[in-house]
Every structure is written in structure tokens, then in C-alpha cells.
Short mmCIF file of C-alpha atoms in Angstrom, two decimals:
data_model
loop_
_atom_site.label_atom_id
_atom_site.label_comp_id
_atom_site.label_asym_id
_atom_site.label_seq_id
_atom_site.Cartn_x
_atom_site.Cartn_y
_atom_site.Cartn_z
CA UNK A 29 14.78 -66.08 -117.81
CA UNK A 30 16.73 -63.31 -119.36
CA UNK A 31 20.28 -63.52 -120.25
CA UNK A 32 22.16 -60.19 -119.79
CA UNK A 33 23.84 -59.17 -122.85
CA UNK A 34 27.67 -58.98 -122.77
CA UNK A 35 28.54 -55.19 -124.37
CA UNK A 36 31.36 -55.07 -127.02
CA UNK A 37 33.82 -52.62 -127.99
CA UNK A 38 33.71 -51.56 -131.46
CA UNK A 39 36.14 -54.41 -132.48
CA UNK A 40 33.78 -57.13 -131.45
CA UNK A 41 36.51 -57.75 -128.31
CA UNK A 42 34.81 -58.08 -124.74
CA UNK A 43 35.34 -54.72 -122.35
CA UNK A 44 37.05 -55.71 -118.56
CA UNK A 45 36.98 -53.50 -115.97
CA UNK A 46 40.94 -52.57 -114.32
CA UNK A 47 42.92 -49.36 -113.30
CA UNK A 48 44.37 -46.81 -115.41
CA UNK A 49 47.70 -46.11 -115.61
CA UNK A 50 46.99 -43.16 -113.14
CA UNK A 51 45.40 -45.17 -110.75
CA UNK A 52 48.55 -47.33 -110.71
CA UNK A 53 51.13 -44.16 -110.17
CA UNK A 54 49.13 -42.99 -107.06
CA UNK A 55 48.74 -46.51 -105.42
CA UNK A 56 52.81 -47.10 -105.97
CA UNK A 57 54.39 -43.54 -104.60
CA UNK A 58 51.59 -44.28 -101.44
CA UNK A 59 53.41 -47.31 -101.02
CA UNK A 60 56.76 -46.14 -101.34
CA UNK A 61 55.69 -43.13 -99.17
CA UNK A 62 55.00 -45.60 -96.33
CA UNK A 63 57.95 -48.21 -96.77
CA UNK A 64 60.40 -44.82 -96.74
CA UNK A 65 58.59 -43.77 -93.46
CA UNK A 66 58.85 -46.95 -91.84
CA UNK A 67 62.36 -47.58 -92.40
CA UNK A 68 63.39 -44.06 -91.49
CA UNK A 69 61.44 -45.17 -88.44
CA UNK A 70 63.68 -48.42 -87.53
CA UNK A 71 66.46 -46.31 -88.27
CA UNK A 72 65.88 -43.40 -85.49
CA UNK A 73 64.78 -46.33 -83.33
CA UNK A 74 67.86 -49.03 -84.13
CA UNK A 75 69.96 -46.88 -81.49
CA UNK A 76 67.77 -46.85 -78.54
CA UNK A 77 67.04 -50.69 -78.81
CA UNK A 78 71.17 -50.89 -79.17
CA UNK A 79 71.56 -49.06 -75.87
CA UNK A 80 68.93 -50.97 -74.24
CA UNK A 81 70.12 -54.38 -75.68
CA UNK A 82 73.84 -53.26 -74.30
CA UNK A 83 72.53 -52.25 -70.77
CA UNK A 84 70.69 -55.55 -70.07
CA UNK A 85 73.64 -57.47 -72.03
CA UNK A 86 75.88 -56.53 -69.03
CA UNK A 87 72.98 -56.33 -66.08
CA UNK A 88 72.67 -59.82 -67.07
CA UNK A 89 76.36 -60.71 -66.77
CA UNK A 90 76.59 -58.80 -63.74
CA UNK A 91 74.27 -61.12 -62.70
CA UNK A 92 75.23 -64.53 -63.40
CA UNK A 93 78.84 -63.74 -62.19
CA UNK A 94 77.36 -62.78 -59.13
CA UNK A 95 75.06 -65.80 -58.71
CA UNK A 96 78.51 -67.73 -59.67
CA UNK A 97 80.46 -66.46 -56.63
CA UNK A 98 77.47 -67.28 -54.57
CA UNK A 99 77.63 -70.89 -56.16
CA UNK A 100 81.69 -71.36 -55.57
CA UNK A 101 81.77 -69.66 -52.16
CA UNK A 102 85.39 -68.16 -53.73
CA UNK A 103 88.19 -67.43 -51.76
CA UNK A 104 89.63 -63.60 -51.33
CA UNK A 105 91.15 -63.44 -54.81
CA UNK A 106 89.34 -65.90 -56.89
CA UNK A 107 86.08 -63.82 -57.54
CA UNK A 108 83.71 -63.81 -60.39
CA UNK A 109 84.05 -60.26 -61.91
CA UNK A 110 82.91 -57.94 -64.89
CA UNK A 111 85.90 -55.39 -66.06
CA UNK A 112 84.97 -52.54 -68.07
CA UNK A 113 88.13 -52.40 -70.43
CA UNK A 114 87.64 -49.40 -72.19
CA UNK A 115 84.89 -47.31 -73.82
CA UNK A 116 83.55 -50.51 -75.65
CA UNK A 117 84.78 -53.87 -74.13
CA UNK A 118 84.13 -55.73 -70.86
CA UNK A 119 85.61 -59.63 -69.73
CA UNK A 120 83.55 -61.30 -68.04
CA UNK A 121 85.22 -63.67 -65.68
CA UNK A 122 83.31 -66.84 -64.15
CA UNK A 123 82.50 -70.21 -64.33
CA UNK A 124 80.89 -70.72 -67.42
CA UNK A 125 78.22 -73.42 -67.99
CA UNK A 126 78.48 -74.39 -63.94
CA UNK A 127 82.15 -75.38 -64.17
CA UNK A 128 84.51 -74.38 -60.93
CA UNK A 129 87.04 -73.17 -63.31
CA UNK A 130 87.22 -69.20 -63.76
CA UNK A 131 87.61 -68.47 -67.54
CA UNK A 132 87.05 -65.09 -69.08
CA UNK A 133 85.41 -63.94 -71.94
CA UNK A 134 85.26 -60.69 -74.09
CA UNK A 135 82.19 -58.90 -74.79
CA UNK A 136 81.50 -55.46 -76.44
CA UNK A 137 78.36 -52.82 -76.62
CA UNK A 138 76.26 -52.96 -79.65
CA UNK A 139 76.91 -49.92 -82.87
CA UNK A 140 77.61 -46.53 -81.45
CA UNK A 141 77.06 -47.57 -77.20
CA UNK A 142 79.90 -46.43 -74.96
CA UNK A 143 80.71 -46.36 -71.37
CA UNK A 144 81.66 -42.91 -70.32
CA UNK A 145 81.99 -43.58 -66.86
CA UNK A 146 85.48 -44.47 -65.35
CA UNK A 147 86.43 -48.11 -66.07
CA UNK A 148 85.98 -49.87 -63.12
CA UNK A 149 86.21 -54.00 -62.14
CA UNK A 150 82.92 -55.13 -60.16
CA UNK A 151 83.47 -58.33 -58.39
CA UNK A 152 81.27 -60.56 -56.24
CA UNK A 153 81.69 -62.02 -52.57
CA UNK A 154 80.55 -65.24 -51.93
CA UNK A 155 77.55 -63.51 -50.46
CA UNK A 156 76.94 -61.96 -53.79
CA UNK A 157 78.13 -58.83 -52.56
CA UNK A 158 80.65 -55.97 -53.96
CA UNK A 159 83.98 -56.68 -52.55
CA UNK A 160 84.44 -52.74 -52.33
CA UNK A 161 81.12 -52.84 -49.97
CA UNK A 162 80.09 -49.83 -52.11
CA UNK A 163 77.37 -48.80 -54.32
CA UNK A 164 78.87 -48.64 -58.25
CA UNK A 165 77.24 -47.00 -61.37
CA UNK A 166 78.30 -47.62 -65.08
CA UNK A 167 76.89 -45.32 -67.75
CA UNK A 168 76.00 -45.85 -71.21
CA UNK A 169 75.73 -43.43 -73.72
CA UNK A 170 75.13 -43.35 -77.78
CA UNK A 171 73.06 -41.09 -79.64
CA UNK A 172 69.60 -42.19 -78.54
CA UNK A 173 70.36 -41.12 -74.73
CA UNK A 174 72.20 -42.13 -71.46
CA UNK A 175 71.38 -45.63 -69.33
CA UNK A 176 73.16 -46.55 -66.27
CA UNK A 177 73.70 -50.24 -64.76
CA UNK A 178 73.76 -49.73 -60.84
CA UNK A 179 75.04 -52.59 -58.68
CA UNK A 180 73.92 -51.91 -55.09
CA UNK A 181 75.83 -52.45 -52.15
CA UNK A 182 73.86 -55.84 -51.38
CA UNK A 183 74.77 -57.11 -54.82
CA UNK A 184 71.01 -55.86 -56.45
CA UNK A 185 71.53 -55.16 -60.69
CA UNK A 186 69.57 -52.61 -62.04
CA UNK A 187 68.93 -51.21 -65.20
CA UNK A 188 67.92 -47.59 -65.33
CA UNK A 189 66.80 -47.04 -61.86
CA UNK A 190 67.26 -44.11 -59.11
CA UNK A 191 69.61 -45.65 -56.67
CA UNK A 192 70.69 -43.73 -53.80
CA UNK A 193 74.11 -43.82 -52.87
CA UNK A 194 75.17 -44.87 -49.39
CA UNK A 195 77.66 -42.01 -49.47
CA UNK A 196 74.98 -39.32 -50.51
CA UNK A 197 72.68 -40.39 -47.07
CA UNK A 198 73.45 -37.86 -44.17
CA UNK A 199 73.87 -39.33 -41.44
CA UNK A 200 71.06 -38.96 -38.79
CA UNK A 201 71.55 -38.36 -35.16
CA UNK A 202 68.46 -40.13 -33.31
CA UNK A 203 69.06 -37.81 -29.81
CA UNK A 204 70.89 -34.86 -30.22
CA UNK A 205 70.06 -34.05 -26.58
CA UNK A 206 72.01 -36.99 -24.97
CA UNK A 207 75.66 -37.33 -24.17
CA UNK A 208 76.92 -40.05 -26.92
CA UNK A 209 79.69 -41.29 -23.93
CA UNK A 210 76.34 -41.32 -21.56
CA UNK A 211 74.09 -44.58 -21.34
CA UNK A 212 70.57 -43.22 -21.33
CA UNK A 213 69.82 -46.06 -18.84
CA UNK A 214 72.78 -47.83 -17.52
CA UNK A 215 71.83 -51.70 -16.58
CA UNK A 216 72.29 -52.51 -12.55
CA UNK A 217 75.32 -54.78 -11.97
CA UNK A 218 74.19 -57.65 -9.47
CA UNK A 219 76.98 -59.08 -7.66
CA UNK A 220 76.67 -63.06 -7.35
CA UNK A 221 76.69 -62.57 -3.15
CA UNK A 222 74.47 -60.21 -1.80
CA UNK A 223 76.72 -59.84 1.11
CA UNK A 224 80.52 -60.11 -0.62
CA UNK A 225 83.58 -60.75 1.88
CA UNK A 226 86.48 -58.38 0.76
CA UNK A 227 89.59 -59.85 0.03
CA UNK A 228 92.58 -59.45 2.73
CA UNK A 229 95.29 -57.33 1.61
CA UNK A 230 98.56 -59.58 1.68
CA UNK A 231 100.54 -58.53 4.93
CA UNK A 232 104.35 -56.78 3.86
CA UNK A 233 107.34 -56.95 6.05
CA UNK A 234 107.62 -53.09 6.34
CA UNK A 235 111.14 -53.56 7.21
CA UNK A 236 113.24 -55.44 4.80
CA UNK A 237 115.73 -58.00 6.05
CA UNK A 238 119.15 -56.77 5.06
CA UNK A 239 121.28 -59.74 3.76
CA UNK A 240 123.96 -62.12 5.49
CA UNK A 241 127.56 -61.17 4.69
CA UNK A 242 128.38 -57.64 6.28
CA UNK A 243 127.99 -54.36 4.94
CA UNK A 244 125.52 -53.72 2.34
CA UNK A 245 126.81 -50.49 1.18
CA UNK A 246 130.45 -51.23 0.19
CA UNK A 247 132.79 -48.42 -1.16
CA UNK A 248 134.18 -49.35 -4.48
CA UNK A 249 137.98 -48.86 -5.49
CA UNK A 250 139.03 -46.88 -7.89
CA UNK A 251 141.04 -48.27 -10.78
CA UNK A 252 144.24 -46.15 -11.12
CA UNK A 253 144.48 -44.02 -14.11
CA UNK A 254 148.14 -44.88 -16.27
CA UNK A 255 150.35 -41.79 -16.08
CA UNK A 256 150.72 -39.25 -19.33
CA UNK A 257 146.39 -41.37 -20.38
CA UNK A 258 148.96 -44.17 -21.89
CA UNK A 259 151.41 -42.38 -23.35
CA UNK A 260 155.64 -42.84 -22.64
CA UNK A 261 156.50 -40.61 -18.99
CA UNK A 262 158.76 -37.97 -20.46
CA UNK A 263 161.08 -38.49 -17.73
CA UNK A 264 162.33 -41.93 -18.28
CA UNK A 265 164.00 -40.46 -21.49
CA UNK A 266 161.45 -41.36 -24.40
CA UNK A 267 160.64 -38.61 -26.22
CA UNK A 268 156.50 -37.77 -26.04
CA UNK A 269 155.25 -38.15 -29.66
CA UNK A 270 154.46 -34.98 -31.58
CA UNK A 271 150.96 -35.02 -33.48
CA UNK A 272 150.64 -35.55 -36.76
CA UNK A 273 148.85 -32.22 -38.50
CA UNK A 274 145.55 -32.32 -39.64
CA UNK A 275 144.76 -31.01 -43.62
CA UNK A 276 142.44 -28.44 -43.55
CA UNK A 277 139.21 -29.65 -45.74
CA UNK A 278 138.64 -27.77 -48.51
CA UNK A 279 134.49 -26.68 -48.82
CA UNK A 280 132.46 -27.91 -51.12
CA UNK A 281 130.67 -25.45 -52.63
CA UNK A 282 126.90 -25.04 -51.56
CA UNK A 283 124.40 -26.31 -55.14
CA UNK A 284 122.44 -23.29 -56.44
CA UNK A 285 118.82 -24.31 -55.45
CA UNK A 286 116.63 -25.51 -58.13
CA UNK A 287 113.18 -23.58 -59.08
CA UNK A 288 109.90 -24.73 -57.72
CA UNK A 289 109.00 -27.64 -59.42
CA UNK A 290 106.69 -27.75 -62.70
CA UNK A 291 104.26 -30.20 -61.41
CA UNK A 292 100.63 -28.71 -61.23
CA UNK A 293 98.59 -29.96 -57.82
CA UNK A 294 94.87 -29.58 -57.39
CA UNK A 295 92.88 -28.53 -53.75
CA UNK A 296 91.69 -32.08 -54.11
CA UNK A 297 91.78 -35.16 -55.93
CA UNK A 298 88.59 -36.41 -55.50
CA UNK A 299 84.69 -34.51 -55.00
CA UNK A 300 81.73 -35.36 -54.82
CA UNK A 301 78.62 -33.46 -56.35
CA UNK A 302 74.85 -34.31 -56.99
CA UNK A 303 73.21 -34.75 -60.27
CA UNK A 304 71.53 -32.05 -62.46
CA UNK A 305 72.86 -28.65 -61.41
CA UNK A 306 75.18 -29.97 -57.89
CA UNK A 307 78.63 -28.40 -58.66
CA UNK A 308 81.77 -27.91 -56.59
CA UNK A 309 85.27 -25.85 -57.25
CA UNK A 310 88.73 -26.98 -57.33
CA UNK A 311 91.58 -25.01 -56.86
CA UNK A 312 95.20 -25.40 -59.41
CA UNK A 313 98.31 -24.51 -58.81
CA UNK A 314 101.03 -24.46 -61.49
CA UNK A 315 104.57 -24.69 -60.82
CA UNK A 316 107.76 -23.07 -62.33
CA UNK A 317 106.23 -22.47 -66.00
CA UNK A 318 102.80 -20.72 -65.93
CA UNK A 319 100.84 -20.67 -69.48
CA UNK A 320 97.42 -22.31 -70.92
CA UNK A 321 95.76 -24.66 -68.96
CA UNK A 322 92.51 -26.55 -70.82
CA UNK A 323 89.78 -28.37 -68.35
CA UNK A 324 88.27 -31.67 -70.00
CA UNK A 325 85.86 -34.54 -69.39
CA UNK A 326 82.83 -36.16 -70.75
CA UNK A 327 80.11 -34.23 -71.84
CA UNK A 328 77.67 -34.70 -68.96
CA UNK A 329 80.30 -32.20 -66.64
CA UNK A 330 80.65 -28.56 -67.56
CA UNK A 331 84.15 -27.07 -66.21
CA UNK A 332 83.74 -23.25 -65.79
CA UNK A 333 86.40 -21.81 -67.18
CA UNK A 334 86.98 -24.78 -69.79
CA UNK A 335 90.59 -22.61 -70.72
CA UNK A 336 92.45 -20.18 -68.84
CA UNK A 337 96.14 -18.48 -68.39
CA UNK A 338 98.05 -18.96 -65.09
CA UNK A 339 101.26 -17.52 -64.38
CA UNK A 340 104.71 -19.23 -62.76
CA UNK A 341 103.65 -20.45 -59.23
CA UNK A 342 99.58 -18.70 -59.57
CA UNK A 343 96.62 -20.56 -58.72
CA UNK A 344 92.91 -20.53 -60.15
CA UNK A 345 89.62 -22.20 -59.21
CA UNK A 346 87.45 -24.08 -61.55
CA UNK A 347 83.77 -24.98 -61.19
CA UNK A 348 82.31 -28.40 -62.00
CA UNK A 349 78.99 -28.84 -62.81
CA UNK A 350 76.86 -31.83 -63.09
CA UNK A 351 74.35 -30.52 -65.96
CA UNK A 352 72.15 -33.78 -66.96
CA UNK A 353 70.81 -37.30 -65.11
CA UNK A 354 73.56 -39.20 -66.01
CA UNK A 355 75.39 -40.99 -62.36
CA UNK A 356 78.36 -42.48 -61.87
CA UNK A 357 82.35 -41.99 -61.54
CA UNK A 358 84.18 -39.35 -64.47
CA UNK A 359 87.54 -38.28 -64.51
CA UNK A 360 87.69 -34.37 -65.07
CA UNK A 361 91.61 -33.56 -66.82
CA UNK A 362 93.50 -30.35 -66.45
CA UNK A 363 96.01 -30.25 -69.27
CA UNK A 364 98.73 -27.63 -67.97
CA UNK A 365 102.55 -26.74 -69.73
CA UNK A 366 103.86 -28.30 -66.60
CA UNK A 367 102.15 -32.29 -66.89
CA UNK A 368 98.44 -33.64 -66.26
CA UNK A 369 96.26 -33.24 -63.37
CA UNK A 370 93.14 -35.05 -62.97
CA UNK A 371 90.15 -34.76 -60.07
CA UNK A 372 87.82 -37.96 -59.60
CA UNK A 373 84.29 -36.43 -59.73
CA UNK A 374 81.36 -39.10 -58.22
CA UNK A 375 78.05 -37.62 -59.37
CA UNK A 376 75.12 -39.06 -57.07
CA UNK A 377 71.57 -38.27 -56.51
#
């Protein structure tokens, strides 16, 4: 049996096998190489999953407070509800942990999520249906994208779906041809007796009976009028009074009308456009003081033109355009010399 010789250095010292110091430098920047790439990667991801985890935060309070009013049958008033506060917060208002008792609670969206639709309150029925009957949309943006919450009108929660609006269905006319005020086939009316007796008129005395007592037409008397309407008779000796004169009233001088007033008005308050590319026009008019007049809203609207110049009493007609996905209720603002003016804009499907 041979015995394989163990090779020494020149110092009599046994020689182990391990990795240079190169070896060592390549194997540590690959490492840090893939640890920067993979935390670079959580970060671009952290603010999707924070919009996502925000959405289904309040889908999932939407519904429980719906399945609460379903549980406490509520009265008109006493309604579980979510309120969207502002562009962070929402309360929540139920009864928590089963109890009859409505209590509210504050919740917020996670880092950089806002809602930058309209704030809105979305309560239940006992049926578990919106008490506005209506379809409602929340949106939720951040930097990762845009999500919207839908609540259908039968009370449904969704979470990034295509809902169609009730208001954006046409309404369909099944016969155009027919008379609407026309039965197309009018059900026969079968009398209980085939052969039916008509009723007797009731006989009238066509000659009345004049009443006991005489005449029926008497003359009535005239009451005699006093002499001189009431006044003294000049010739018993008492002098007739003389009038007392009347002042003449002095006019009041007429008020200088004031100038139109400064308040701007739009065409209309409220429109309606479809996403993606549906637009509409609005018309302003300015009052007594013309001057700038800047168009705002959130960033998923485009307001053609975005500034302009009006004169005293002139008008001018914006465009609004829907120019992305995003659904749901925005307030477009018209900042004018003469006050606010603001136009409701519901953006559907």
C-alpha cells in the first residue's frame, strides 16, 4: 500500500489550497453588484405594492361596512359609510367587531397614494346598496400608476375593473315602429253579465216647485243716502269744513345703477365625457372686471386653453379632455379676477 507523500514548501510548512486575494475582490463586488440590484429593485417596486395595498385596504372596508348595514337593517340616517376626507384620509363608520353601535375610525393610504378623485361619502342600504342608487368611482394615484375602487349600483366592490356606468348606457328603444301611448295588443274586458241591465236614469221634476210664502222675486229697498255723504247741511248754519292741504312730497332721487356684477358663470356646472380622448367645451363669462383667467384640475384632464385674457362682460370656451384610463368624479377650477368657478367633470367609459 503506498502512502502519498505530503509536498512541503521550502520552510518544511505544509502547502493548503485557498483563493487569492484576487479571487476574493471579484467574488465580493459580484455580490455587492447583486444586493445593489435587488434593492434598487424593491425600491421601484415598494410603490406599486403601496397603491395596491391602499386600493384593497379600502375595497375591503367598503366591504365590511356594507355587509354591516346588511347585518343592522339601519334606518334612513344611521348607515354604515366610508368618507374620503381629503387626498389621504378616509373614516370608516360601522359597527366594529359585530357591535350595533356605529363608531368611526380613521384610516390613511400608504407613502406617496392619493385620491384625486372628488371626495365623496359612500354609504350602504340595508340591502347593501348605495343610498345615491348610483354607480361611484374613487381613484388612486402615486408614482407607480392610477387604481380605481368602483362600487356598483348593487353594492359590488371592485378593485381595478372596467365598470360601466349606468349613466354612460343609451337607452334602447325595443320598437321604434309602435305608438308608446298604443298597446300593441290591448287585453278584452269581459263584463261579469253577458247580458248587463243598464241602470235607470233618476227621474227630475223638470219644473221646480216655487216655495210657500208669496213672491219669490222681491224688490229690495234702498237705504237712503245721508245728505252732504255725512257731512253738516250748509243750510242749517254750520259752516262746511274746509280741507286741510296736502304737502307736496319731495322725490327721492332715483340710485345710479350699479355695474354688472363681477361674478364669472360657466354654460354648465356639470359634464360628462368618456375616458381616453372623450372631451367636451364649456363656455365663461366674466363680469364687470375682465383680465387673466387660469383653468386647473388634476392631471388626468387637459383644459385647452389652460390661461387666457377675457375682457369686462366677454365670454370664451374651454375644452376638456379626458387624456388617460383613469374614471371617476374631478373638479375642473377656473380662477378669474372676479371669484372661482368650478365645472364637475364625470369621466366614464
Amino acid at each position: 500500500m503506498k502512502v502519498r507523500a505530503t509536498r512541503k514548501g521550502k520552510n518544511g510548512r505544509r502547502r493548503h489550497d485557498g483563493f487569492t486575494l484576487l479571487q476574493a475582490i471579484v467574488v465580493m463586488t459580484v455580490a455587492m453588484i447583486v444586493s445593489g440590484a435587488t434593492i434598487m429593485s424593491i425600491r421601484a417596486g415598494r410603490p406599486g405594492i403601496q397603491l395596491a395595498n391602499s386600493a384593497h385596504q379600502l375595497a375591503g372596508y367598503l366591504e365590511r361596512a356594507r355587509a354591516d348595514s346588511v347585518r343592522r337593517r339601519p334606518s334612513p340616517g344611521n348607515e354604515s359609510k366610508v368618507e374620503i376626507l381629503d387626498t389621504r384620509t378616509y373614516r370608516v363608520t360601522m359597527g366594529f367587531g359585530g357591535s350595533g353601535t356605529l363608531t368611526s375610525r380613521d384610516f390613511m393610504t400608504e407613502g406617496d397614494v392619493l385620491f384625486i378623485t372628488d371626495p365623496v361619502t359612500i354609504a350602504f342600504d340595508w340591502r347593501g346598496r348605495p343610498i345615491n342608487g348610483t354607480e361611484i368611482t374613487v381613484a388612486l394615484q402615486n408614482s407607480a400608476g392610477t387604481t380605481q375602487v368602483d362600487v356598483t349600483g348593487s353594492g359590488d366592490v371592485t378593485v381595478g375593473s372596467e365598470i360601466f356606468q349606468d349613466e354612460a348606457i343609451p337607452e334602447i328603444n325595443l320598437n321604434q315602429n309602435m305608438d308608446p301611448d298604443v298597446d300593441v295588443s290591448p287585453d278584452p274586458v269581459m263584463p261579469d253579465d253577458p247580458t248587463p241591465t243598464p241602470t235607470p236614469l233618476l227621474e227630475q221634476d223638470p219644473t221646480p216647485t216655487p216655495p210657500a210664502g208669496g213672491d219669490t222675486d222681491p224688490t229690495p229697498t234702498p237705504t237712503p243716502t245721508p245728505h252732504g255723504n255725512g257731512n253738516p247741511d250748509p243750510g242749517n248754519g254750520n259752516p262746511h269744513p274746509s280741507p286741510t292741504p296736502t304737502p307736496t312730497p319731495t322725490p327721492t332721487p332715483t340710485p345710479t345703477p350699479d355695474p354688472a356684477g363681477c361674478a364669472p358663470s360657466v354654460s354648465s356646472p356639470t359634464m360628462s365625457i368618456r375616458k381616453n380622448g372623450g372631451s367636451d367645451t364649456v363656455t365663461l363669462t366674466l363680469g364687470s372686471i375682465g383680465g387673466t383667467v387660469t383653468a386647473s384640475a388634476v392631471e388626468n384632464l387637459t383644459i385647452s386653453p389652460s390661461t387666457t385674457t377675457i375682457s369686462s362682460g366677454g365670454t370664451k370656451t374651454f375644452t376638456i379632455t379626458s387624456n388617460n384610463p383613469t374614471r371617476g368624479i374631478f373638479t375642473v377650477t377656473f380662477s378669474t379676477p372676479c371669484g372661482v368657478a368650478t365645472v364637475v367633470v364625470t369621466v366614464t367609459n
